[in-house]
PDB file of C-alpha atoms in Angstrom:
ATOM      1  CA  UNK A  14       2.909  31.214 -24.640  1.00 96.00           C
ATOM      2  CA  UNK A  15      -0.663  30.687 -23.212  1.00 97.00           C
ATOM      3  CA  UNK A  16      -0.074  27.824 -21.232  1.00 98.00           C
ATOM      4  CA  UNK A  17      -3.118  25.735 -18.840  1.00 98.00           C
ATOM      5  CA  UNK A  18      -1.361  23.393 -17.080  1.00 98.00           C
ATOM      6  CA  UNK A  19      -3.771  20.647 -15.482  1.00 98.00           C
ATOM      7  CA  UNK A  20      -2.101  18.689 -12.012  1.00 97.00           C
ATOM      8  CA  UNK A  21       0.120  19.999  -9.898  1.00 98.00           C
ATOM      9  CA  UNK A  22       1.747  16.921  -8.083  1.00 95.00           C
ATOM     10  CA  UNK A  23       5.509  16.711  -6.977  1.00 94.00           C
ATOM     11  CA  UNK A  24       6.033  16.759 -10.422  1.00 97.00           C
ATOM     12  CA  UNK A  25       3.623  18.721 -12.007  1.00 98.00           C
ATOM     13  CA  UNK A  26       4.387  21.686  -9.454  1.00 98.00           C
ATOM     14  CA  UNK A  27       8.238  22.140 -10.330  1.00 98.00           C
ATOM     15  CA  UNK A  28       7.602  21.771 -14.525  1.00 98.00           C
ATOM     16  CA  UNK A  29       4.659  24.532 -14.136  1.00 98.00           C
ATOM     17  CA  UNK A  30       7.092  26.553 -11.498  1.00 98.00           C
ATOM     18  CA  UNK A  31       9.672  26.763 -14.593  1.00 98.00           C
ATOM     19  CA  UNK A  32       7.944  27.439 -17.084  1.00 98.00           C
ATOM     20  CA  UNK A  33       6.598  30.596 -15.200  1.00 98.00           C
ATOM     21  CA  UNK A  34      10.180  31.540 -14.761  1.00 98.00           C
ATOM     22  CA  UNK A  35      10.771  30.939 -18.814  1.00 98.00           C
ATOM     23  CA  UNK A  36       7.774  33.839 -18.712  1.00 97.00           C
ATOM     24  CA  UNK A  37       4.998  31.836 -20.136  1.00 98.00           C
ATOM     25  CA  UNK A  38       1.575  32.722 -18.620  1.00 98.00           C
ATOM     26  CA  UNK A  39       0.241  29.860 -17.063  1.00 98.00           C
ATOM     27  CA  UNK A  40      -3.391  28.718 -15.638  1.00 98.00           C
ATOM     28  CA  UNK A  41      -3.782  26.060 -13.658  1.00 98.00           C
ATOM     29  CA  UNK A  42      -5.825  23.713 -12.102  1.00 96.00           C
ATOM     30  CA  UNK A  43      -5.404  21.074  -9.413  1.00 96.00           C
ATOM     31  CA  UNK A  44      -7.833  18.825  -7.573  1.00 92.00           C
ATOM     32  CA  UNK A  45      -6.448  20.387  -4.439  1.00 93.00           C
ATOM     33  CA  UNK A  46      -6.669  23.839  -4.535  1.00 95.00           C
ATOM     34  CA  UNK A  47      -3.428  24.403  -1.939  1.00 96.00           C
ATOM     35  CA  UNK A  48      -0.841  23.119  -5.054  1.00 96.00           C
ATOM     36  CA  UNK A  49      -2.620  25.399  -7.244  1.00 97.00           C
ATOM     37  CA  UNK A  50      -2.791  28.617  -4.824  1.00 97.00           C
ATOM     38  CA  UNK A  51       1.333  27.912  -4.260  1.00 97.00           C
ATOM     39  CA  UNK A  52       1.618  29.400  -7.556  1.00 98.00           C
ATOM     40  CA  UNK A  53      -0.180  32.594  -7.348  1.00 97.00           C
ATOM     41  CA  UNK A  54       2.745  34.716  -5.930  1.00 97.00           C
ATOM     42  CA  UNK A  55       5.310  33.482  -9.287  1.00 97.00           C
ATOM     43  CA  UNK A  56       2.105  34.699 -11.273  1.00 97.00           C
ATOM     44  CA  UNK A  57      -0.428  31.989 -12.174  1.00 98.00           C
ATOM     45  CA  UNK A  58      -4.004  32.240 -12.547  1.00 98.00           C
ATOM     46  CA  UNK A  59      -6.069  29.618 -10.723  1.00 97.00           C
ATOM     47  CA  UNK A  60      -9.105  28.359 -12.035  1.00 96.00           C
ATOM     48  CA  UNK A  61     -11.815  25.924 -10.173  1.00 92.00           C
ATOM     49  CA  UNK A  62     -11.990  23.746 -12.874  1.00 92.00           C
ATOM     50  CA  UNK A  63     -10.012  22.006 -16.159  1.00 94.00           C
ATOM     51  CA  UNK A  64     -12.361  23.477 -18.862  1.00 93.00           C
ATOM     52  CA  UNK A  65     -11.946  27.196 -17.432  1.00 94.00           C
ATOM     53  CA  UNK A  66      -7.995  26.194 -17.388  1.00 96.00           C
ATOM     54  CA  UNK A  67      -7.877  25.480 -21.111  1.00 96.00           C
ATOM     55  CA  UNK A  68     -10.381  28.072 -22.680  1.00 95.00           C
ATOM     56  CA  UNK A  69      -8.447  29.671 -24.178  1.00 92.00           C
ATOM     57  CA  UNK A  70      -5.069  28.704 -24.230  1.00 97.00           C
ATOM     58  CA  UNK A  71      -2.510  27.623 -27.043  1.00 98.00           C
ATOM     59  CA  UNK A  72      -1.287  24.555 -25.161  1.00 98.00           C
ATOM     60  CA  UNK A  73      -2.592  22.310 -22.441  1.00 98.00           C
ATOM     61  CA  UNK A  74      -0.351  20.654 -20.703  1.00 98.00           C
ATOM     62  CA  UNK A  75      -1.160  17.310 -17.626  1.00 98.00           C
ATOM     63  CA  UNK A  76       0.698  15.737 -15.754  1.00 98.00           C
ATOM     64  CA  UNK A  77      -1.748  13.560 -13.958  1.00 97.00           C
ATOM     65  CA  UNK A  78      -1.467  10.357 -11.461  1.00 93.00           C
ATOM     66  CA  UNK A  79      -3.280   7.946 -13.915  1.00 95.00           C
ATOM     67  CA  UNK A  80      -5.446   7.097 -17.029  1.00 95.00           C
ATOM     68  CA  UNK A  81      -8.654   7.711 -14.838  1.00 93.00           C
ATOM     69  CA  UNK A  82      -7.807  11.188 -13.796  1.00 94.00           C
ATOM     70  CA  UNK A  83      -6.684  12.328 -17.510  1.00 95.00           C
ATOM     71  CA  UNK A  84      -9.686  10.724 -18.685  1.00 93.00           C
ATOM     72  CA  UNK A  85     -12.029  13.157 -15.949  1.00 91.00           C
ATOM     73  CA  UNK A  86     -10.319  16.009 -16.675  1.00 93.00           C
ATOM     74  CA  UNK A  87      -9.686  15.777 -20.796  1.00 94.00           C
ATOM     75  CA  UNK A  88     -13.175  13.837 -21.484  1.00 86.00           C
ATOM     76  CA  UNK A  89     -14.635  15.562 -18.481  1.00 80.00           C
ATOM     77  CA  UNK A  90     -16.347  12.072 -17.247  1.00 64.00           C
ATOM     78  CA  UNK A  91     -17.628  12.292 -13.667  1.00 51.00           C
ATOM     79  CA  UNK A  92     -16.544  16.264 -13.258  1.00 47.00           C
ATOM     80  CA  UNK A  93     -20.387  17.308 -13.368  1.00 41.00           C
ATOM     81  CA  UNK A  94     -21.472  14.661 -10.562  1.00 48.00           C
ATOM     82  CA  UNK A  95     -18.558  16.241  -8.418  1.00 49.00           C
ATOM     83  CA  UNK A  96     -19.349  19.362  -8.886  1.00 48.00           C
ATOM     84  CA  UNK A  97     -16.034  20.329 -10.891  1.00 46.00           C
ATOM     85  CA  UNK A  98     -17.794  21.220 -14.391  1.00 45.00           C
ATOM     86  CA  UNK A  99     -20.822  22.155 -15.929  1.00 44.00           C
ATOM     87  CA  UNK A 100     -22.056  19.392 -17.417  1.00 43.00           C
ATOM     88  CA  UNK A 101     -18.933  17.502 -17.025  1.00 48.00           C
ATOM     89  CA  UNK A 102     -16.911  20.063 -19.543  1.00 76.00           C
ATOM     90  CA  UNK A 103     -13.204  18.992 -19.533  1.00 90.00           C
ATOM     91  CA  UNK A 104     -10.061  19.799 -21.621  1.00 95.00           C
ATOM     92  CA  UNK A 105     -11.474  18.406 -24.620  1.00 94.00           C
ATOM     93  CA  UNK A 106     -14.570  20.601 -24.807  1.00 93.00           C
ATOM     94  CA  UNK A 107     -12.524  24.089 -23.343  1.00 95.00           C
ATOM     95  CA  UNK A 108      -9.893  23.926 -25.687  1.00 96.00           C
ATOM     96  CA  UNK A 109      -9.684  26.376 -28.349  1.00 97.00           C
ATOM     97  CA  UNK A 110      -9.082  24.769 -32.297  1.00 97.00           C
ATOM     98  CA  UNK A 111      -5.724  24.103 -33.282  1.00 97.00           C
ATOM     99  CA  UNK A 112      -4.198  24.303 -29.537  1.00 98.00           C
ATOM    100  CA  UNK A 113      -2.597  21.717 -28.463  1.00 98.00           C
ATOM    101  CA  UNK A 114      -2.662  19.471 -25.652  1.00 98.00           C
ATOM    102  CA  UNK A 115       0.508  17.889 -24.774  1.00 98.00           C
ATOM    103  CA  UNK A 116      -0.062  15.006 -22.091  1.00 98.00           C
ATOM    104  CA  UNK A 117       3.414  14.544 -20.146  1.00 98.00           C
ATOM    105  CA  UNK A 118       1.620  12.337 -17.548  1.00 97.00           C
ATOM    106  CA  UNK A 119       2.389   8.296 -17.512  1.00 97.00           C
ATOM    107  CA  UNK A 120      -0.627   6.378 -19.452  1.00 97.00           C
ATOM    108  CA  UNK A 121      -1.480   3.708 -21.470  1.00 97.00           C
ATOM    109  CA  UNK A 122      -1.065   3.023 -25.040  1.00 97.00           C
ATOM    110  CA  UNK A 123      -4.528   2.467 -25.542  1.00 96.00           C
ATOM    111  CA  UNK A 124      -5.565   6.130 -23.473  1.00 96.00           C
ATOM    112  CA  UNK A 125      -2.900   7.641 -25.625  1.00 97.00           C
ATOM    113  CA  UNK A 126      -4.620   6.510 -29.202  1.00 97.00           C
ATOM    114  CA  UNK A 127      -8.252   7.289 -27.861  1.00 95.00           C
ATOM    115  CA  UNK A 128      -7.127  10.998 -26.727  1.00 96.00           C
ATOM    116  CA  UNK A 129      -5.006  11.202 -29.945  1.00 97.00           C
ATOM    117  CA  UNK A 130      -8.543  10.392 -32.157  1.00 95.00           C
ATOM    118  CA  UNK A 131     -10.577  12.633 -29.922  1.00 94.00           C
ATOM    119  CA  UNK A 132      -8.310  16.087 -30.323  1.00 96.00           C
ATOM    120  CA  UNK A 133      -8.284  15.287 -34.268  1.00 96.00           C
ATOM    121  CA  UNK A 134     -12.127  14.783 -34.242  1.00 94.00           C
ATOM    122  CA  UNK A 135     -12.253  18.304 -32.084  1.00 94.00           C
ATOM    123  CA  UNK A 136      -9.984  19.829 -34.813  1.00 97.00           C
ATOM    124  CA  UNK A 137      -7.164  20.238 -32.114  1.00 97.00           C
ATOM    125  CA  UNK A 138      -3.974  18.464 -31.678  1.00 98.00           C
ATOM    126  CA  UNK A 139      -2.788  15.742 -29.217  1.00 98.00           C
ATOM    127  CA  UNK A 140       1.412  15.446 -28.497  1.00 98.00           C
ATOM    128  CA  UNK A 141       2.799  12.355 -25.713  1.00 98.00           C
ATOM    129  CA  UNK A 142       5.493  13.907 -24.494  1.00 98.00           C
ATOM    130  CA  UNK A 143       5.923  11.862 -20.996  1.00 98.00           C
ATOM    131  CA  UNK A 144       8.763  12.286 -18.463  1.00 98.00           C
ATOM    132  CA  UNK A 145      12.104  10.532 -17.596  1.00 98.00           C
ATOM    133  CA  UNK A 146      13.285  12.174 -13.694  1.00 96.00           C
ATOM    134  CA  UNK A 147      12.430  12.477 -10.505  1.00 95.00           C
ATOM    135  CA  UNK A 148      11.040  15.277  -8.677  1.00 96.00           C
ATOM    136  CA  UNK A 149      14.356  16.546  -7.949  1.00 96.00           C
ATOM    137  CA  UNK A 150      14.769  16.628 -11.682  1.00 97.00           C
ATOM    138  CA  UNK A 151      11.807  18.595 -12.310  1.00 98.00           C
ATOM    139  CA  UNK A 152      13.187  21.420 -10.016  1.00 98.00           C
ATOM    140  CA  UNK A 153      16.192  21.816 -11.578  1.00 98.00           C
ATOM    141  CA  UNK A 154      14.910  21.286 -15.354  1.00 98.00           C
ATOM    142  CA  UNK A 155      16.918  18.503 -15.541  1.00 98.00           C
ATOM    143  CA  UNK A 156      13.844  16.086 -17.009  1.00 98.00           C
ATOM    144  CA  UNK A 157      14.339  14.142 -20.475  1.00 98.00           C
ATOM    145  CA  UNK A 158      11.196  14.516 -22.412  1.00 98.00           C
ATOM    146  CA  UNK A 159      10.427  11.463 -25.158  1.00 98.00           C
ATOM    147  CA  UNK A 160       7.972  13.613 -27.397  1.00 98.00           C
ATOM    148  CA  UNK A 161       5.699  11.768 -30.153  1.00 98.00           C
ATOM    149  CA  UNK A 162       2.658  13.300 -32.769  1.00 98.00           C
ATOM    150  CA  UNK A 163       3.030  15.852 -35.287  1.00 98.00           C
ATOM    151  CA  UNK A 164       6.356  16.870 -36.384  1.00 98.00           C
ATOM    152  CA  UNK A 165       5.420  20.903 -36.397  1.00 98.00           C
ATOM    153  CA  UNK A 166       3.217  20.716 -32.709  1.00 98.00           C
ATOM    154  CA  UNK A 167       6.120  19.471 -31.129  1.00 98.00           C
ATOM    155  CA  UNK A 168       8.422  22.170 -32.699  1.00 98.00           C
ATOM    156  CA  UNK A 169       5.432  24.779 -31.356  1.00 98.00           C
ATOM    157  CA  UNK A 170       5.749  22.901 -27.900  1.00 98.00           C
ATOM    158  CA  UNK A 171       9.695  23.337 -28.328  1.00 98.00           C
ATOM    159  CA  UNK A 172      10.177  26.203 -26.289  1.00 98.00           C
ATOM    160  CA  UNK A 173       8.308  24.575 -23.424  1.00 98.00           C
ATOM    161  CA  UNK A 174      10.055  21.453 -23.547  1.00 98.00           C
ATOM    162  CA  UNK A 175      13.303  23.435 -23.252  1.00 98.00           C
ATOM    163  CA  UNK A 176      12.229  25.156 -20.100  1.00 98.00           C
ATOM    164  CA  UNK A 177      11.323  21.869 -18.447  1.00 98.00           C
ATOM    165  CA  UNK A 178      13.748  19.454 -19.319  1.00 98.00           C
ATOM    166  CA  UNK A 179      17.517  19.250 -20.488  1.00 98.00           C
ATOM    167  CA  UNK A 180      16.990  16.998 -23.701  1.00 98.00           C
ATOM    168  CA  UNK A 181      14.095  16.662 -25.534  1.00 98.00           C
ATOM    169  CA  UNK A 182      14.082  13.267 -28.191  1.00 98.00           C
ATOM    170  CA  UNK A 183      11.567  13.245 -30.630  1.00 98.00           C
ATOM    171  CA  UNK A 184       9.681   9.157 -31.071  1.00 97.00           C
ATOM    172  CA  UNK A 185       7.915   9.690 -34.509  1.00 97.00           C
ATOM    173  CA  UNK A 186       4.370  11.278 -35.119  1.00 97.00           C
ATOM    174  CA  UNK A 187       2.102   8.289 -33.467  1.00 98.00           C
ATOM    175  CA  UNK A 188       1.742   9.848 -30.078  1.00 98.00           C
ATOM    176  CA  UNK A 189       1.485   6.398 -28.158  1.00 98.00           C
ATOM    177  CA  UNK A 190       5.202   5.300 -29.501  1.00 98.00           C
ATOM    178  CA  UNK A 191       6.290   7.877 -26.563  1.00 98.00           C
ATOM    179  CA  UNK A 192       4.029   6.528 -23.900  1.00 98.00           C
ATOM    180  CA  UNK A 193       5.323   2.576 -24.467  1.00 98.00           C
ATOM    181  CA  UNK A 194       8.789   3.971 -24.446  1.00 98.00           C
ATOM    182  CA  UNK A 195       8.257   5.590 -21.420  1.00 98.00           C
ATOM    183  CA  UNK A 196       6.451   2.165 -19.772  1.00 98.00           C
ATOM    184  CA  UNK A 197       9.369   0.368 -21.325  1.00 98.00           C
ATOM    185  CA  UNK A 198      11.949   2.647 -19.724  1.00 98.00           C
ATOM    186  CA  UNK A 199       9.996   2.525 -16.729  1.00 98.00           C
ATOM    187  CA  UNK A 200      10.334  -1.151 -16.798  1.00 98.00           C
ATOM    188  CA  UNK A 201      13.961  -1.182 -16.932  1.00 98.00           C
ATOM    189  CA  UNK A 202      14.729   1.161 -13.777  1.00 98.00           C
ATOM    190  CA  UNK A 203      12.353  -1.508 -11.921  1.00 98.00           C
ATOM    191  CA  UNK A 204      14.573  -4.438 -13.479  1.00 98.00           C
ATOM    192  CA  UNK A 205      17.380  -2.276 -12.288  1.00 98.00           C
ATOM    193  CA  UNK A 206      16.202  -2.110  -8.596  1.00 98.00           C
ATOM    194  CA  UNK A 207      15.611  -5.812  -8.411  1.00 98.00           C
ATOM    195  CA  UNK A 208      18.767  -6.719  -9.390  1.00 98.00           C
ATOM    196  CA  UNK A 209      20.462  -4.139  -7.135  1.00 98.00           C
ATOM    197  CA  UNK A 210      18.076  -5.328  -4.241  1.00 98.00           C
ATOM    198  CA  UNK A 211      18.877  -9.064  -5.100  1.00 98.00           C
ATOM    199  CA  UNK A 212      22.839  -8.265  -4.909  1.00 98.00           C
ATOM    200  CA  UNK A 213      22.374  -5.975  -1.750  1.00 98.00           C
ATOM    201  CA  UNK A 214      20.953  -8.532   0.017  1.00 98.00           C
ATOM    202  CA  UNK A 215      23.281 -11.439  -0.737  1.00 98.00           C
ATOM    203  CA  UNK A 216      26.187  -8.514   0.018  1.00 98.00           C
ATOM    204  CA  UNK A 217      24.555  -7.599   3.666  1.00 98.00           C
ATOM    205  CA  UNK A 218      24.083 -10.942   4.461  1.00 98.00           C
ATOM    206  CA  UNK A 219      27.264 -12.228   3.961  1.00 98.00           C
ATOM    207  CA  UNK A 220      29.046  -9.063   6.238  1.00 98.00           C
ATOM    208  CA  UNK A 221      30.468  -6.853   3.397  1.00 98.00           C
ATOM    209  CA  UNK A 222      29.843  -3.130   3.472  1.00 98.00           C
ATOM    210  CA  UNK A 223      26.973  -3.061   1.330  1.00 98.00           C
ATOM    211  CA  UNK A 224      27.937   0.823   1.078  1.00 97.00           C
ATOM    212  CA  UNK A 225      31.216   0.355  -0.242  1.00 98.00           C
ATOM    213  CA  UNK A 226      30.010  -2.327  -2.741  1.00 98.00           C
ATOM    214  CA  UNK A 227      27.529   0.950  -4.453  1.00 98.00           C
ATOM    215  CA  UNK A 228      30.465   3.007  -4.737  1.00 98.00           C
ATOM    216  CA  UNK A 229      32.434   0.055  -6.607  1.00 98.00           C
ATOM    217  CA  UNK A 230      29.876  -0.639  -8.788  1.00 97.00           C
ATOM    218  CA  UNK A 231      29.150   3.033  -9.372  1.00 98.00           C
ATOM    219  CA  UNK A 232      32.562   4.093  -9.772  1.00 98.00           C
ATOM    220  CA  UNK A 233      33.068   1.258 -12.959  1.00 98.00           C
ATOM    221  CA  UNK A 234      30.987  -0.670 -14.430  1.00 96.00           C
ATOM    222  CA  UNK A 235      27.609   1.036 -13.543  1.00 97.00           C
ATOM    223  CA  UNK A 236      28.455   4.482 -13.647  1.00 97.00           C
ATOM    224  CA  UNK A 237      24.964   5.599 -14.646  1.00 96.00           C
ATOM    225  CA  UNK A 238      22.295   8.008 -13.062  1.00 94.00           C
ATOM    226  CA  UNK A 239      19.787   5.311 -12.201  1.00 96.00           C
ATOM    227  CA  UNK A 240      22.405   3.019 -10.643  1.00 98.00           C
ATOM    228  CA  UNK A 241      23.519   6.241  -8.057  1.00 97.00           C
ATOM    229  CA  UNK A 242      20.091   7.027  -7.134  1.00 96.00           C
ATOM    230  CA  UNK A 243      18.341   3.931  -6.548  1.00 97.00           C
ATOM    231  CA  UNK A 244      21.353   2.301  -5.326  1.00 98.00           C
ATOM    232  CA  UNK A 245      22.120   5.004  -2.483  1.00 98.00           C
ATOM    233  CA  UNK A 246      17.939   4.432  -1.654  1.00 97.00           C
ATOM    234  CA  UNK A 247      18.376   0.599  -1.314  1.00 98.00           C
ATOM    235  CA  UNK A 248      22.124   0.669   0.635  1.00 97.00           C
ATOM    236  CA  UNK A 249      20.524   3.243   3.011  1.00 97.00           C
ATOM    237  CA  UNK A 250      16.644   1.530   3.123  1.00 96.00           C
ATOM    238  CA  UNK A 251      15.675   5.700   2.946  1.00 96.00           C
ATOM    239  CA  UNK A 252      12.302   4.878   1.473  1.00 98.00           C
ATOM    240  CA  UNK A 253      10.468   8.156   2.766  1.00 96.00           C
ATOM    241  CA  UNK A 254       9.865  10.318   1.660  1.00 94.00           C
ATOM    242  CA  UNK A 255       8.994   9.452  -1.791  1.00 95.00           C
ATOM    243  CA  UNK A 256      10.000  10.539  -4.742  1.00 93.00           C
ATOM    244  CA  UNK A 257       7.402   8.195  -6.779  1.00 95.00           C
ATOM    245  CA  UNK A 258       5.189   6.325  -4.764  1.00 96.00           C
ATOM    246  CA  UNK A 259       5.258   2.311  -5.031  1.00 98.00           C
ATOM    247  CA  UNK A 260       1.475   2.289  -6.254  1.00 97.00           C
ATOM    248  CA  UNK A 261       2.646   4.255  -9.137  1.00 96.00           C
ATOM    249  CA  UNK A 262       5.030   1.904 -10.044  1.00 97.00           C
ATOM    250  CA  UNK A 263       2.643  -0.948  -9.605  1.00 98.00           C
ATOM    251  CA  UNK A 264       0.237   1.153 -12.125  1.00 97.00           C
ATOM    252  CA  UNK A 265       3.039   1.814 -14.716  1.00 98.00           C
ATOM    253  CA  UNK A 266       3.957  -2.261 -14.482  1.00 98.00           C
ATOM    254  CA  UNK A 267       0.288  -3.180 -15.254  1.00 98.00           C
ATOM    255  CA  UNK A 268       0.449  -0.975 -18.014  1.00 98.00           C
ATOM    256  CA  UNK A 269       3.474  -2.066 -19.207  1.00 98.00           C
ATOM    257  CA  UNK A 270       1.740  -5.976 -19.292  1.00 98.00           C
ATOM    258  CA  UNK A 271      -1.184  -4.636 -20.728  1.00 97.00           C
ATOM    259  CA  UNK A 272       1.195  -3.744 -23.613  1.00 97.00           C
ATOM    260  CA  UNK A 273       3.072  -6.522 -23.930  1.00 98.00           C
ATOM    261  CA  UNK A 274       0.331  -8.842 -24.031  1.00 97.00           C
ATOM    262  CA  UNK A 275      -1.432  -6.867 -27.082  1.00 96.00           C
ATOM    263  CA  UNK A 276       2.027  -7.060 -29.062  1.00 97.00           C
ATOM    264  CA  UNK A 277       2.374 -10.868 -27.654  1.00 98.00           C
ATOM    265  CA  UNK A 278       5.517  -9.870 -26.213  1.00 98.00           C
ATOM    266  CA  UNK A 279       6.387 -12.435 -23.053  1.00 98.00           C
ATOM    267  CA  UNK A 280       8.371 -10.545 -20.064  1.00 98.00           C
ATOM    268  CA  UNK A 281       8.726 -12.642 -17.638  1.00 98.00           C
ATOM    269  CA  UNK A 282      11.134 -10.104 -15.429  1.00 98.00           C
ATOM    270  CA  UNK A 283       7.815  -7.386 -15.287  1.00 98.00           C
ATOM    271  CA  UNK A 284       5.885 -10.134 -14.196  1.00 98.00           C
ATOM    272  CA  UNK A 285       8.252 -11.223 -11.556  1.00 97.00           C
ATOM    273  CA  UNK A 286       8.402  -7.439 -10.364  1.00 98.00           C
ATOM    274  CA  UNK A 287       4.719  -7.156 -10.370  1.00 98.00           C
ATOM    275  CA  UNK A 288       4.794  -9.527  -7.526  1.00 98.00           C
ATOM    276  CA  UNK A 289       7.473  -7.994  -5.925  1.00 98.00           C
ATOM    277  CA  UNK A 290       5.307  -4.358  -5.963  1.00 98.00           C
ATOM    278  CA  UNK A 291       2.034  -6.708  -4.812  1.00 98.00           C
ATOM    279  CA  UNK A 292       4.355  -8.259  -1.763  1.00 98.00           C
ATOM    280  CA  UNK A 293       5.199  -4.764  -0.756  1.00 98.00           C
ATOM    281  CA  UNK A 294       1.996  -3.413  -0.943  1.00 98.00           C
ATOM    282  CA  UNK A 295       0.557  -6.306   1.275  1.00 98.00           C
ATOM    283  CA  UNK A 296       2.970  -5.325   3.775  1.00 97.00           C
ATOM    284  CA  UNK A 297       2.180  -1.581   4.219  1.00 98.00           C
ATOM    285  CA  UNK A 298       4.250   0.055   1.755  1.00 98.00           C
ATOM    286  CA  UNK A 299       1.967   2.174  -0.127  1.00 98.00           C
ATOM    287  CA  UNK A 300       3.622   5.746   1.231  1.00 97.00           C
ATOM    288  CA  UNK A 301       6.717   4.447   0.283  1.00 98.00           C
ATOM    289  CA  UNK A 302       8.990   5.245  -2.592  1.00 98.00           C
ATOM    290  CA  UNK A 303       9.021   2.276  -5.377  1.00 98.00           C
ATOM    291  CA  UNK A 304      12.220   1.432  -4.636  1.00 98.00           C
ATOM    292  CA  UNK A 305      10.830  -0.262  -1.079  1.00 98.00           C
ATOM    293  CA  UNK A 306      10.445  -3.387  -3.076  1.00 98.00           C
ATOM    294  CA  UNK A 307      13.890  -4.030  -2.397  1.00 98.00           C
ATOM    295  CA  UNK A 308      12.727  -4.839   1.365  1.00 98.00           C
ATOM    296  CA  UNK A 309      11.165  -7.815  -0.424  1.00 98.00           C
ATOM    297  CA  UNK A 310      14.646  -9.051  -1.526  1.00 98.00           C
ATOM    298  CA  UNK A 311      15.771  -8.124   1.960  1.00 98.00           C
ATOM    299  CA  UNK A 312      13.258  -9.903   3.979  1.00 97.00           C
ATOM    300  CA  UNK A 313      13.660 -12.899   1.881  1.00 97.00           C
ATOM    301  CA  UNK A 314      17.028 -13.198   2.400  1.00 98.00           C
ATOM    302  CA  UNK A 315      16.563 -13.262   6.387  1.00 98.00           C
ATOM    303  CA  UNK A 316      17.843  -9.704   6.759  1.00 96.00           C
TER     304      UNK A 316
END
């Protein structure tokens, strides 16, 4: 397929690396030019800005930081006075009827609904179709995608998903249903790391092997994926590099609240972690993966 594919992150880099290797024909685009130029030798075509990446093509995909840089580069707001667009021409404006953007990036609810009303109004269509995995993931293809919007663009999008990811679930036709699943899930791995950081710390400080305590717990009762990898982060404190940075998280929690308060939904344990991703941001630990806030439970408990 004709594929522009719009941010080129730790993420973004590895999913548009594979699907070059399925032998799709990407362009792409990336604020910084350097992630975008890395991808000339497997056969991409660079562009200098989001509109030239999506004239044209049969699906745009992003994979972008935040709602304000999907909104720049779909809606094209603030590209012109940067000197990225003619007259601030983004995705929305570039791409051809009937394509199909697929937004894979993490995002609001509400972002999701207003990009899912502007690609109907532009007579093209609009699939969520964020990410569950880490970078390492999204080298190996190993991502699970939770797709949502209409039933035959996702089957279009199919072969694409397949390249990227190892199981793709399907989360009805309302494209936002996928993005609060993915806040929700996102939720739970931070509930996750709290509890591990809670039990680490009360472990440590009373002189057990804090090591040997992850393998029990990973060897029965917790014998999961997230459990492994966060817990070998928090037993070892190796916070850096990062795999998602703690501001991310942070960003993902407010949305998550932002949620939650428009379905009057109380969750008290998000609001208790927001405060644990504020403490560690007050404390220098914006560079560091989100699992760092498990230095709050740490420092808390004397350690």
């Amino acid at each position: 397929m004709n594929i522009a594919f719009i941010g080129l992150g730790n993420m973004g880099s590895a999913m548009a690396t594979n699907l070059l290797k399925a032998g799709h024909t990407l362009t792409v685009y990336n604020r910084s030019r350097a992630r975008a130029d890395a991808l000339k030798p497997l056969g991409a075509r660079v562009t200098a800005t989001p509109g030239e990446a999506a004239a044209g093509a049969e699906v745009a995909i992003t994979m972008l930081a935040d709602d304000h840089a999907l909104e720049s580069v779909v809606l094209g707001q603030g590209l012109a006075e940067k000197g990225l667009a003619e007259k601030g021409k983004g995705i929305l404006d570039s791409l051809p009827p009937n394509a199909i953007h697929v937004s894979m990036s993490t995002i609001s609810v509400a972002l999701s609904r207003q990009l899912a009303a502007a690609h109907t109004e532009g007579k093209q269509h609009y699939v969520a179709a964020p990410v569950f995995g880490r970078p390492e993931a999204a080298a190996a293809a190993k991502l699970f995608i939770v797709a949502a919007g209409p039933a035959a663009q996702i089957e279009r999008c199919r072969p694409l998903f397949d390249a990227m990811g190892q199981k793709t679930f399907i989360a009805g036709d309302d494209p936002s249903g996928a993005n609060l699943m993915k806040l929700a899930g996102n939720f739970l791995i931070t509930a996750v790391i709290e509890g591990m950081a809670e039990s680490f710390a009360l472990v440590r400080k009373s002189g057990l092997d804090v090591n040997q305590f992850h393998e029990i717990l990973t060897s029965s009762l917790f014998n999961a994926p997230i459990y492994k990898t966060y817990g070998a982060l928090i037993a070892s404190e190796k916070f850096e590099p990062a795999g998602f940075k703690l501001p991310l998280g942070l960003k993902d929690n407010r949305l998550l609240l932002a949620a939650a308060e428009e379905a009057a939904v109380p969750m008290p344990m998000a609001s208790l972690v927001r405060d644990r991703f504020l403490a560690a941001l007050a404390q220098g630990m914006a560079e560091s993966d989100w699992s760092a806030i498990s230095r709050i439970s740490a420092k808390d408990a004397g350690l």
